[in-house]
PDB file of N, CA and C in Angstrom:
ATOM      1  N   MET A 657       0.832  -1.127  -0.023  1.00 85.00           N
ATOM      2  CA  MET A 657      -0.081  -0.057  -0.008  1.00 85.00           C
ATOM      3  C   MET A 657       0.913   1.201  -0.070  1.00 85.00           C
ATOM      4  N   GLY A 658       0.431   2.212  -0.744  1.00 89.00           N
ATOM      5  CA  GLY A 658       1.158   3.524  -0.858  1.00 89.00           C
ATOM      6  C   GLY A 658       0.600   4.471   0.403  1.00 89.00           C
ATOM      7  N   THR A 659       1.155   5.504   0.370  1.00 93.00           N
ATOM      8  CA  THR A 659       0.859   6.527   1.449  1.00 93.00           C
ATOM      9  C   THR A 659      -0.547   7.013   1.419  1.00 93.00           C
ATOM     10  N   VAL A 660      -1.081   7.243   0.291  1.00 94.00           N
ATOM     11  CA  VAL A 660      -2.490   7.786   0.201  1.00 94.00           C
ATOM     12  C   VAL A 660      -3.405   6.725   0.558  1.00 94.00           C
ATOM     13  N   GLU A 661      -3.269   5.445   0.125  1.00 95.00           N
ATOM     14  CA  GLU A 661      -4.098   4.334   0.460  1.00 95.00           C
ATOM     15  C   GLU A 661      -4.094   4.024   2.041  1.00 95.00           C
ATOM     16  N   THR A 662      -2.780   4.057   2.388  1.00 96.00           N
ATOM     17  CA  THR A 662      -2.724   3.790   3.941  1.00 96.00           C
ATOM     18  C   THR A 662      -3.444   4.760   4.710  1.00 96.00           C
ATOM     19  N   THR A 663      -3.400   6.223   4.184  1.00 96.00           N
ATOM     20  CA  THR A 663      -4.051   7.299   5.022  1.00 96.00           C
ATOM     21  C   THR A 663      -5.462   7.095   4.994  1.00 96.00           C
ATOM     22  N   VAL A 664      -6.077   6.903   3.649  1.00 96.00           N
ATOM     23  CA  VAL A 664      -7.514   6.689   3.589  1.00 96.00           C
ATOM     24  C   VAL A 664      -7.932   5.536   4.348  1.00 96.00           C
ATOM     25  N   ARG A 665      -7.420   4.433   4.317  1.00 97.00           N
ATOM     26  CA  ARG A 665      -7.681   3.268   5.105  1.00 97.00           C
ATOM     27  C   ARG A 665      -7.813   3.778   6.708  1.00 97.00           C
ATOM     28  N   ASN A 666      -6.827   4.427   7.164  1.00 96.00           N
ATOM     29  CA  ASN A 666      -6.832   4.806   8.647  1.00 96.00           C
ATOM     30  C   ASN A 666      -8.007   5.827   8.764  1.00 96.00           C
ATOM     31  N   ASP A 667      -8.239   6.696   8.031  1.00 94.00           N
ATOM     32  CA  ASP A 667      -9.450   7.639   8.125  1.00 94.00           C
ATOM     33  C   ASP A 667     -10.622   6.836   8.090  1.00 94.00           C
ATOM     34  N   VAL A 668     -10.802   5.972   7.192  1.00 95.00           N
ATOM     35  CA  VAL A 668     -12.179   5.228   7.181  1.00 95.00           C
ATOM     36  C   VAL A 668     -12.314   4.479   8.412  1.00 95.00           C
ATOM     37  N   GLU A 669     -11.225   3.766   8.909  1.00 95.00           N
ATOM     38  CA  GLU A 669     -11.339   3.039  10.002  1.00 95.00           C
ATOM     39  C   GLU A 669     -11.792   3.772  11.267  1.00 95.00           C
ATOM     40  N   GLN A 670     -11.412   5.057  11.372  1.00 93.00           N
ATOM     41  CA  GLN A 670     -11.900   5.981  12.498  1.00 93.00           C
ATOM     42  C   GLN A 670     -13.293   6.181  12.457  1.00 93.00           C
ATOM     43  N   LEU A 671     -13.886   5.808  11.415  1.00 91.00           N
ATOM     44  CA  LEU A 671     -15.375   5.964  11.342  1.00 91.00           C
ATOM     45  C   LEU A 671     -16.082   4.877  12.111  1.00 91.00           C
ATOM     46  N   GLY A 672     -15.491   3.870  12.403  1.00 91.00           N
ATOM     47  CA  GLY A 672     -16.181   2.805  13.093  1.00 91.00           C
ATOM     48  C   GLY A 672     -16.821   1.908  12.209  1.00 91.00           C
ATOM     49  N   ASP A 673     -18.050   1.273  12.668  1.00 92.00           N
ATOM     50  CA  ASP A 673     -18.963   0.343  11.986  1.00 92.00           C
ATOM     51  C   ASP A 673     -19.431   0.997  10.687  1.00 92.00           C
ATOM     52  N   LEU A 674     -19.396   0.540   9.605  1.00 92.00           N
ATOM     53  CA  LEU A 674     -19.944   1.094   8.371  1.00 92.00           C
ATOM     54  C   LEU A 674     -21.306   0.251   8.062  1.00 92.00           C
ATOM     55  N   THR A 675     -22.182   1.026   7.769  1.00 90.00           N
ATOM     56  CA  THR A 675     -23.741   0.580   7.353  1.00 90.00           C
ATOM     57  C   THR A 675     -24.150   0.928   6.114  1.00 90.00           C
ATOM     58  N   GLY A 676     -25.180   0.358   5.702  1.00 90.00           N
ATOM     59  CA  GLY A 676     -25.774   0.619   4.339  1.00 90.00           C
ATOM     60  C   GLY A 676     -24.792   0.609   3.242  1.00 90.00           C
ATOM     61  N   ILE A 677     -24.594   1.692   2.529  1.00 92.00           N
ATOM     62  CA  ILE A 677     -23.747   1.603   1.365  1.00 92.00           C
ATOM     63  C   ILE A 677     -22.398   2.079   1.776  1.00 92.00           C
ATOM     64  N   GLU A 678     -22.212   2.379   2.959  1.00 93.00           N
ATOM     65  CA  GLU A 678     -20.919   2.760   3.361  1.00 93.00           C
ATOM     66  C   GLU A 678     -19.636   1.869   3.093  1.00 93.00           C
ATOM     67  N   PRO A 679     -19.847   0.309   3.156  1.00 94.00           N
ATOM     68  CA  PRO A 679     -18.726  -0.476   2.928  1.00 94.00           C
ATOM     69  C   PRO A 679     -18.517  -0.358   1.446  1.00 94.00           C
ATOM     70  N   SER A 680     -19.376  -0.109   0.611  1.00 95.00           N
ATOM     71  CA  SER A 680     -19.057   0.004  -0.880  1.00 95.00           C
ATOM     72  C   SER A 680     -18.321   1.172  -1.077  1.00 95.00           C
ATOM     73  N   LEU A 681     -18.889   2.267  -0.473  1.00 94.00           N
ATOM     74  CA  LEU A 681     -18.070   3.549  -0.767  1.00 94.00           C
ATOM     75  C   LEU A 681     -16.700   3.488  -0.259  1.00 94.00           C
ATOM     76  N   ALA A 682     -16.595   2.898   0.980  1.00 96.00           N
ATOM     77  CA  ALA A 682     -15.032   2.605   1.595  1.00 96.00           C
ATOM     78  C   ALA A 682     -14.329   1.920   0.551  1.00 96.00           C
ATOM     79  N   GLU A 683     -14.748   0.910   0.072  1.00 96.00           N
ATOM     80  CA  GLU A 683     -13.948   0.173  -1.146  1.00 96.00           C
ATOM     81  C   GLU A 683     -13.625   1.027  -2.254  1.00 96.00           C
ATOM     82  N   MET A 684     -14.524   1.791  -2.581  1.00 96.00           N
ATOM     83  CA  MET A 684     -14.203   2.828  -3.725  1.00 96.00           C
ATOM     84  C   MET A 684     -13.062   3.690  -3.403  1.00 96.00           C
ATOM     85  N   THR A 685     -13.153   4.156  -2.280  1.00 96.00           N
ATOM     86  CA  THR A 685     -11.917   5.156  -1.928  1.00 96.00           C
ATOM     87  C   THR A 685     -10.655   4.511  -1.747  1.00 96.00           C
ATOM     88  N   TYR A 686     -10.674   3.083  -1.219  1.00 96.00           N
ATOM     89  CA  TYR A 686      -9.433   2.343  -1.236  1.00 96.00           C
ATOM     90  C   TYR A 686      -8.913   2.251  -2.724  1.00 96.00           C
ATOM     91  N   ALA A 687      -9.786   1.937  -3.583  1.00 95.00           N
ATOM     92  CA  ALA A 687      -9.393   1.572  -5.084  1.00 95.00           C
ATOM     93  C   ALA A 687      -8.825   2.935  -5.626  1.00 95.00           C
ATOM     94  N   LEU A 688      -9.517   3.967  -5.452  1.00 95.00           N
ATOM     95  CA  LEU A 688      -9.160   5.433  -5.906  1.00 95.00           C
ATOM     96  C   LEU A 688      -7.682   5.710  -5.283  1.00 95.00           C
ATOM     97  N   ALA A 689      -7.572   5.439  -4.094  1.00 95.00           N
ATOM     98  CA  ALA A 689      -6.349   5.917  -3.410  1.00 95.00           C
ATOM     99  C   ALA A 689      -5.285   5.010  -3.975  1.00 95.00           C
ATOM    100  N   HIS A 690      -5.531   3.845  -4.080  1.00 92.00           N
ATOM    101  CA  HIS A 690      -4.489   2.889  -4.747  1.00 92.00           C
ATOM    102  C   HIS A 690      -4.031   3.377  -6.044  1.00 92.00           C
ATOM    103  N   GLN A 691      -5.038   3.816  -6.809  1.00 90.00           N
ATOM    104  CA  GLN A 691      -4.638   4.345  -8.230  1.00 90.00           C
ATOM    105  C   GLN A 691      -3.733   5.625  -8.119  1.00 90.00           C
ATOM    106  N   ILE A 692      -4.168   6.439  -7.294  1.00 90.00           N
ATOM    107  CA  ILE A 692      -3.498   7.697  -7.105  1.00 90.00           C
ATOM    108  C   ILE A 692      -1.937   7.230  -6.612  1.00 90.00           C
ATOM    109  N   ASP A 693      -1.813   6.318  -5.574  1.00 87.00           N
ATOM    110  CA  ASP A 693      -0.523   5.911  -5.381  1.00 87.00           C
ATOM    111  C   ASP A 693       0.208   5.423  -6.535  1.00 87.00           C
ATOM    112  N   LEU A 694      -0.429   4.564  -7.452  1.00 84.00           N
ATOM    113  CA  LEU A 694       0.172   4.147  -8.444  1.00 84.00           C
ATOM    114  C   LEU A 694       0.723   5.218  -9.399  1.00 84.00           C
ATOM    115  N   ALA A 695      -0.119   6.309  -9.682  1.00 83.00           N
ATOM    116  CA  ALA A 695       0.046   7.377 -10.578  1.00 83.00           C
ATOM    117  C   ALA A 695       1.229   8.160  -9.946  1.00 83.00           C
ATOM    118  N   THR A 696       1.283   8.317  -8.793  1.00 82.00           N
ATOM    119  CA  THR A 696       2.358   9.286  -8.178  1.00 82.00           C
ATOM    120  C   THR A 696       3.738   8.538  -7.966  1.00 82.00           C
ATOM    121  N   SER A 697       3.640   7.193  -7.790  1.00 77.00           N
ATOM    122  CA  SER A 697       4.819   6.512  -7.635  1.00 77.00           C
ATOM    123  C   SER A 697       5.506   6.160  -9.031  1.00 77.00           C
ATOM    124  N   GLY A 698       4.646   5.742  -9.847  1.00 73.00           N
ATOM    125  CA  GLY A 698       5.365   5.365 -11.086  1.00 73.00           C
ATOM    126  C   GLY A 698       5.804   3.921 -11.149  1.00 73.00           C
ATOM    127  N   GLU A 699       5.413   3.204 -10.098  1.00 71.00           N
ATOM    128  CA  GLU A 699       5.878   1.771 -10.099  1.00 71.00           C
ATOM    129  C   GLU A 699       4.708   0.853  -9.504  1.00 71.00           C
ATOM    130  N   CYS A 700       4.751  -0.376  -9.987  1.00 70.00           N
ATOM    131  CA  CYS A 700       3.848  -1.291  -9.359  1.00 70.00           C
ATOM    132  C   CYS A 700       4.045  -1.641  -7.917  1.00 70.00           C
ATOM    133  N   ASP A 701       3.173  -1.540  -7.045  1.00 65.00           N
ATOM    134  CA  ASP A 701       3.499  -1.907  -5.526  1.00 65.00           C
ATOM    135  C   ASP A 701       3.801  -3.266  -5.377  1.00 65.00           C
ATOM    136  N   ALA A 702       3.300  -4.233  -6.168  1.00 70.00           N
ATOM    137  CA  ALA A 702       3.461  -5.681  -5.927  1.00 70.00           C
ATOM    138  C   ALA A 702       4.845  -6.078  -6.517  1.00 70.00           C
ATOM    139  N   CYS A 703       5.103  -5.596  -7.555  1.00 77.00           N
ATOM    140  CA  CYS A 703       6.559  -6.167  -8.164  1.00 77.00           C
ATOM    141  C   CYS A 703       7.612  -5.158  -8.479  1.00 77.00           C
ATOM    142  N   GLY A 704       7.220  -3.907  -8.149  1.00 74.00           N
ATOM    143  CA  GLY A 704       8.374  -2.897  -8.374  1.00 74.00           C
ATOM    144  C   GLY A 704       8.666  -2.313  -9.784  1.00 74.00           C
ATOM    145  N   GLU A 705       7.904  -3.028 -10.695  1.00 76.00           N
ATOM    146  CA  GLU A 705       8.104  -2.660 -12.096  1.00 76.00           C
ATOM    147  C   GLU A 705       7.561  -1.247 -12.421  1.00 76.00           C
ATOM    148  N   PRO A 706       8.039  -0.521 -13.224  1.00 72.00           N
ATOM    149  CA  PRO A 706       7.530   0.671 -13.686  1.00 72.00           C
ATOM    150  C   PRO A 706       6.096   0.494 -14.286  1.00 72.00           C
ATOM    151  N   VAL A 707       5.266   1.497 -13.994  1.00 68.00           N
ATOM    152  CA  VAL A 707       3.738   1.465 -14.414  1.00 68.00           C
ATOM    153  C   VAL A 707       3.808   2.501 -15.727  1.00 68.00           C
ATOM    154  N   PRO A 708       3.466   2.068 -16.884  1.00 64.00           N
ATOM    155  CA  PRO A 708       3.279   2.968 -17.870  1.00 64.00           C
ATOM    156  C   PRO A 708       2.372   4.211 -17.549  1.00 64.00           C
ATOM    157  N   GLN A 709       2.814   5.341 -17.954  1.00 61.00           N
ATOM    158  CA  GLN A 709       2.160   6.671 -17.768  1.00 61.00           C
ATOM    159  C   GLN A 709       1.679   7.224 -19.073  1.00 61.00           C
ATOM    160  N   GLY A 710       0.916   6.575 -19.667  1.00 55.00           N
ATOM    161  CA  GLY A 710       0.469   6.844 -21.021  1.00 55.00           C
ATOM    162  C   GLY A 710      -0.254   8.095 -21.226  1.00 55.00           C
ATOM    163  N   ASP A 711      -0.702   8.696 -20.090  1.00 59.00           N
ATOM    164  CA  ASP A 711      -1.637   9.776 -20.104  1.00 59.00           C
ATOM    165  C   ASP A 711      -0.893  11.192 -19.616  1.00 59.00           C
ATOM    166  N   ASP A 712       0.416  10.924 -19.355  1.00 59.00           N
ATOM    167  CA  ASP A 712       1.417  11.885 -18.750  1.00 59.00           C
ATOM    168  C   ASP A 712       0.798  12.780 -17.541  1.00 59.00           C
ATOM    169  N   GLY A 713       0.070  11.795 -16.711  1.00 64.00           N
ATOM    170  CA  GLY A 713      -0.329  12.389 -15.419  1.00 64.00           C
ATOM    171  C   GLY A 713      -1.592  13.113 -15.407  1.00 64.00           C
ATOM    172  N   ARG A 714      -2.327  13.041 -16.477  1.00 73.00           N
ATOM    173  CA  ARG A 714      -3.643  13.669 -16.636  1.00 73.00           C
ATOM    174  C   ARG A 714      -4.763  13.230 -15.874  1.00 73.00           C
ATOM    175  N   THR A 715      -4.745  11.894 -15.422  1.00 83.00           N
ATOM    176  CA  THR A 715      -5.822  11.320 -14.748  1.00 83.00           C
ATOM    177  C   THR A 715      -5.590  11.658 -13.110  1.00 83.00           C
ATOM    178  N   LEU A 716      -4.498  12.134 -12.711  1.00 87.00           N
ATOM    179  CA  LEU A 716      -4.248  12.317 -11.274  1.00 87.00           C
ATOM    180  C   LEU A 716      -5.228  13.296 -10.787  1.00 87.00           C
ATOM    181  N   PRO A 717      -5.423  14.520 -11.397  1.00 90.00           N
ATOM    182  CA  PRO A 717      -6.410  15.493 -10.857  1.00 90.00           C
ATOM    183  C   PRO A 717      -7.966  14.839 -10.818  1.00 90.00           C
ATOM    184  N   GLN A 718      -8.164  14.126 -11.957  1.00 92.00           N
ATOM    185  CA  GLN A 718      -9.569  13.293 -11.921  1.00 92.00           C
ATOM    186  C   GLN A 718      -9.806  12.428 -10.727  1.00 92.00           C
ATOM    187  N   LEU A 719      -8.617  11.635 -10.505  1.00 92.00           N
ATOM    188  CA  LEU A 719      -8.648  10.665  -9.370  1.00 92.00           C
ATOM    189  C   LEU A 719      -8.751  11.317  -8.151  1.00 92.00           C
ATOM    190  N   ASN A 720      -8.130  12.457  -7.935  1.00 94.00           N
ATOM    191  CA  ASN A 720      -8.096  13.173  -6.699  1.00 94.00           C
ATOM    192  C   ASN A 720      -9.709  13.843  -6.381  1.00 94.00           C
ATOM    193  N   ARG A 721     -10.259  14.342  -7.449  1.00 94.00           N
ATOM    194  CA  ARG A 721     -11.544  14.762  -7.412  1.00 94.00           C
ATOM    195  C   ARG A 721     -12.546  13.671  -7.110  1.00 94.00           C
ATOM    196  N   GLU A 722     -12.429  12.537  -7.710  1.00 95.00           N
ATOM    197  CA  GLU A 722     -13.354  11.500  -7.555  1.00 95.00           C
ATOM    198  C   GLU A 722     -13.015  10.974  -5.900  1.00 95.00           C
ATOM    199  N   LEU A 723     -11.828  10.810  -5.617  1.00 95.00           N
ATOM    200  CA  LEU A 723     -11.666  10.444  -4.115  1.00 95.00           C
ATOM    201  C   LEU A 723     -12.148  11.456  -3.224  1.00 95.00           C
ATOM    202  N   ARG A 724     -12.076  12.731  -3.360  1.00 95.00           N
ATOM    203  CA  ARG A 724     -12.662  13.743  -2.393  1.00 95.00           C
ATOM    204  C   ARG A 724     -14.263  13.607  -2.425  1.00 95.00           C
ATOM    205  N   GLN A 725     -14.795  13.491  -3.542  1.00 95.00           N
ATOM    206  CA  GLN A 725     -16.270  13.247  -3.803  1.00 95.00           C
ATOM    207  C   GLN A 725     -16.691  12.038  -2.957  1.00 95.00           C
ATOM    208  N   THR A 726     -16.082  10.885  -3.072  1.00 94.00           N
ATOM    209  CA  THR A 726     -16.423   9.593  -2.570  1.00 94.00           C
ATOM    210  C   THR A 726     -16.371   9.759  -1.073  1.00 94.00           C
ATOM    211  N   LEU A 727     -15.081  10.321  -0.678  1.00 94.00           N
ATOM    212  CA  LEU A 727     -15.061  10.503   0.852  1.00 94.00           C
ATOM    213  C   LEU A 727     -16.126  11.318   1.359  1.00 94.00           C
ATOM    214  N   ALA A 728     -16.450  12.469   0.644  1.00 94.00           N
ATOM    215  CA  ALA A 728     -17.595  13.357   1.194  1.00 94.00           C
ATOM    216  C   ALA A 728     -18.772  12.657   1.269  1.00 94.00           C
ATOM    217  N   GLN A 729     -19.123  11.823   0.441  1.00 92.00           N
ATOM    218  CA  GLN A 729     -20.538  11.135   0.310  1.00 92.00           C
ATOM    219  C   GLN A 729     -20.369  10.108   1.515  1.00 92.00           C
ATOM    220  N   LEU A 730     -19.262   9.458   1.886  1.00 91.00           N
ATOM    221  CA  LEU A 730     -19.091   8.498   2.843  1.00 91.00           C
ATOM    222  C   LEU A 730     -19.301   9.331   4.181  1.00 91.00           C
ATOM    223  N   LEU A 731     -18.786  10.431   4.332  1.00 89.00           N
ATOM    224  CA  LEU A 731     -18.947  11.172   5.526  1.00 89.00           C
ATOM    225  C   LEU A 731     -20.333  11.948   5.585  1.00 89.00           C
ATOM    226  N   GLU A 732     -21.008  12.053   4.614  1.00 87.00           N
ATOM    227  CA  GLU A 732     -22.304  12.706   4.666  1.00 87.00           C
ATOM    228  C   GLU A 732     -23.359  12.232   5.625  1.00 87.00           C
ATOM    229  N   GLY A 733     -23.412  10.945   5.610  1.00 73.00           N
ATOM    230  CA  GLY A 733     -24.280  10.357   6.380  1.00 73.00           C
ATOM    231  C   GLY A 733     -23.972  10.362   7.910  1.00 73.00           C
ATOM    232  N   ARG A 734     -22.682  10.768   8.132  1.00 74.00           N
ATOM    233  CA  ARG A 734     -22.253  10.852   9.500  1.00 74.00           C
ATOM    234  C   ARG A 734     -22.248  12.246  10.268  1.00 74.00           C
ATOM    235  N   ALA A 735     -22.699  13.285   9.324  1.00 67.00           N
ATOM    236  CA  ALA A 735     -22.773  14.573   9.912  1.00 67.00           C
ATOM    237  C   ALA A 735     -23.887  14.633  10.890  1.00 67.00           C
ATOM    238  N   THR A 736     -23.623  15.437  12.005  1.00 59.00           N
ATOM    239  CA  THR A 736     -24.574  15.643  12.883  1.00 59.00           C
ATOM    240  C   THR A 736     -25.539  16.651  12.525  1.00 59.00           C
ATOM    241  N   ASP A 737     -26.780  16.483  12.806  1.00 50.00           N
ATOM    242  CA  ASP A 737     -27.831  17.348  12.388  1.00 50.00           C
ATOM    243  C   ASP A 737     -28.040  18.588  13.331  1.00 50.00           C
ATOM    244  N   ASP A 738     -27.267  18.416  14.520  1.00 51.00           N
ATOM    245  CA  ASP A 738     -27.325  19.505  15.570  1.00 51.00           C
ATOM    246  C   ASP A 738     -26.467  20.604  15.416  1.00 51.00           C
ATOM    247  N   ASP A 739     -26.813  21.683  14.705  1.00 53.00           N
ATOM    248  CA  ASP A 739     -25.960  22.779  14.345  1.00 53.00           C
ATOM    249  C   ASP A 739     -26.175  23.793  15.480  1.00 53.00           C
ATOM    250  N   ASP A 740     -27.099  23.799  16.190  1.00 55.00           N
ATOM    251  CA  ASP A 740     -27.401  24.837  17.381  1.00 55.00           C
ATOM    252  C   ASP A 740     -26.710  24.236  18.663  1.00 55.00           C
ATOM    253  N   ASP A 741     -25.580  24.879  18.957  1.00 57.00           N
ATOM    254  CA  ASP A 741     -24.936  24.359  20.253  1.00 57.00           C
ATOM    255  C   ASP A 741     -25.657  24.919  21.591  1.00 57.00           C
ATOM    256  N   LEU A 742     -26.353  26.017  21.364  1.00 58.00           N
ATOM    257  CA  LEU A 742     -27.070  26.682  22.383  1.00 58.00           C
ATOM    258  C   LEU A 742     -28.601  26.415  22.462  1.00 58.00           C
ATOM    259  N   GLY A 743     -29.096  25.659  21.468  1.00 58.00           N
ATOM    260  CA  GLY A 743     -30.532  25.506  21.533  1.00 58.00           C
ATOM    261  C   GLY A 743     -31.332  24.973  22.671  1.00 58.00           C
ATOM    262  N   ASP A 744     -30.611  24.376  23.590  1.00 58.00           N
ATOM    263  CA  ASP A 744     -31.298  23.816  24.705  1.00 58.00           C
ATOM    264  C   ASP A 744     -31.095  24.661  25.944  1.00 58.00           C
ATOM    265  N   LEU A 745     -30.689  25.860  25.782  1.00 56.00           N
ATOM    266  CA  LEU A 745     -30.531  26.817  27.049  1.00 56.00           C
ATOM    267  C   LEU A 745     -31.866  27.196  27.726  1.00 56.00           C
ATOM    268  N   ALA A 746     -32.850  27.195  26.889  1.00 57.00           N
ATOM    269  CA  ALA A 746     -34.208  27.454  27.491  1.00 57.00           C
ATOM    270  C   ALA A 746     -34.795  26.353  28.185  1.00 57.00           C
ATOM    271  N   SER A 747     -34.369  25.225  28.011  1.00 59.00           N
ATOM    272  CA  SER A 747     -34.814  23.887  28.825  1.00 59.00           C
ATOM    273  C   SER A 747     -34.215  23.837  30.283  1.00 59.00           C
ATOM    274  N   PRO A 748     -35.137  23.735  31.217  1.00 60.00           N
ATOM    275  CA  PRO A 748     -34.614  23.619  32.669  1.00 60.00           C
ATOM    276  C   PRO A 748     -33.901  22.216  32.736  1.00 60.00           C
ATOM    277  N   ASP A 749     -32.822  22.065  33.577  1.00 55.00           N
ATOM    278  CA  ASP A 749     -32.151  20.945  33.785  1.00 55.00           C
ATOM    279  C   ASP A 749     -32.530  20.338  35.124  1.00 55.00           C
TER     280      ASP A 749
END
């Protein structure tokens, strides 16, 4: 695993148990992160052989955008709905 994939896996692990479509989204993030690592390292992580860069790195920005969007979608369901930190002040304790 490269540094991007390792970091993404650690970030997703911190979310805890995944439910619904979250496992599928997590797998997509791992695959995208792996492709980013391959594109930036220029070599196969399994055998160390050079990976052909036929697109001259043009897919890297697209992979980055897709990874960010997939991570955002994964986190979207985890966002708290309580935006009002002081909303319960009127309630007696």
